[in-house]
Short mmCIF file of C-alpha atoms in Angstrom, two decimals:
data_model
loop_
_atom_site.label_atom_id
_atom_site.label_comp_id
_atom_site.label_asym_id
_atom_site.label_seq_id
_atom_site.Cartn_x
_atom_site.Cartn_y
_atom_site.Cartn_z
CA MET V 70 6.16 -47.70 -26.30
CA GLU V 71 5.44 -45.03 -23.68
CA VAL V 72 3.53 -41.89 -24.65
CA PRO V 73 5.29 -38.69 -23.44
CA ARG V 74 3.18 -36.72 -20.97
CA GLN V 75 2.49 -33.06 -21.54
CA SER V 76 3.24 -30.57 -18.82
CA SER V 77 0.37 -29.04 -16.87
CA TYR V 78 0.89 -25.80 -18.81
CA GLY V 79 0.23 -27.48 -22.15
CA THR V 80 1.26 -25.37 -25.10
CA ARG V 81 1.01 -22.07 -23.22
CA GLY V 82 4.64 -22.10 -22.17
CA LEU V 83 5.43 -20.17 -19.02
CA ALA V 84 2.21 -18.16 -18.76
CA PRO V 85 1.03 -17.39 -15.21
CA PRO V 86 -1.94 -19.33 -13.88
CA PRO V 87 -5.35 -17.79 -14.62
CA ALA V 88 -6.12 -17.48 -10.89
CA LEU V 89 -3.10 -15.20 -10.45
CA CYS V 90 -4.17 -13.03 -13.38
CA GLY V 91 -7.68 -12.77 -11.97
CA PHE V 92 -6.36 -11.85 -8.53
CA LEU V 93 -4.11 -9.13 -9.93
CA LEU V 94 -6.97 -7.75 -12.02
CA LEU V 95 -9.22 -7.68 -8.95
CA LEU V 96 -6.48 -5.96 -6.94
CA VAL V 97 -6.05 -3.25 -9.59
CA LEU V 98 -9.82 -2.79 -9.76
CA VAL V 99 -10.16 -2.41 -5.96
CA PHE V 100 -7.32 0.12 -5.76
CA GLY V 101 -8.74 2.04 -8.72
CA VAL V 102 -12.17 2.30 -7.11
CA SER V 103 -10.59 3.26 -3.78
CA TYR V 104 -8.57 6.02 -5.44
CA ALA V 105 -11.63 7.34 -7.28
CA VAL V 106 -13.70 7.44 -4.08
CA GLY V 107 -10.87 9.18 -2.21
CA ALA V 108 -10.42 11.75 -4.95
CA GLN V 109 -14.15 12.44 -4.97
CA ALA V 110 -14.29 12.81 -1.17
CA GLY V 111 -11.46 15.35 -1.10
CA SER V 112 -9.12 16.18 1.74
CA VAL V 113 -9.70 14.74 5.18
CA ALA V 114 -8.60 17.89 6.97
CA PRO V 115 -8.46 20.83 4.54
CA GLY V 116 -7.40 23.31 7.24
CA MET V 117 -4.47 21.23 8.45
CA HIS V 118 -1.03 22.60 7.66
CA GLY V 119 2.46 21.19 8.00
CA THR V 120 4.61 21.31 11.10
CA SER V 121 4.70 24.60 12.93
CA THR V 122 7.23 26.29 15.16
CA SER V 123 4.72 27.27 17.84
CA SER V 124 5.54 26.54 21.46
CA GLY V 125 2.35 24.53 21.91
CA SER V 126 0.67 27.13 24.11
CA ASP V 127 -2.55 26.96 22.11
CA GLY V 128 -3.60 23.76 23.87
CA ASP V 129 -3.64 21.41 20.88
CA GLY V 130 -0.98 19.04 22.17
CA GLY V 131 1.97 20.86 20.67
CA ALA V 132 3.94 20.62 23.90
CA GLU V 133 3.80 16.81 23.82
CA MET V 134 5.05 16.79 20.26
CA GLY V 135 7.87 19.13 21.21
CA ASP V 136 8.91 16.76 23.97
CA MET V 137 8.84 13.83 21.56
CA ARG V 138 11.07 15.59 19.05
CA ASN V 139 13.78 15.98 21.69
CA MET V 140 13.70 12.34 22.80
CA ASP V 141 16.71 10.11 22.35
CA HIS V 142 15.81 7.44 19.79
CA GLY V 143 18.23 4.82 21.05
CA ASN V 144 21.12 5.89 18.86
CA GLY V 145 23.56 5.39 21.71
CA GLY V 146 24.36 9.08 21.72
#
């Protein structure tokens, strides 16, 4: 008489493999530490503001950005 073989999961059912659980835990830990370090460091450019309506005459590259906004993006129009 042949003995029935157990599945590789044993009696755990459909539980995910331990390596996957460890990887996900490590991923959450890395993102948590990254967020904490970023929050502690603060803003990268505190004086930076949103888009402006200046003509770009202040020499910071605004004219190039104005030209890029008016470009055709291949819409066929």
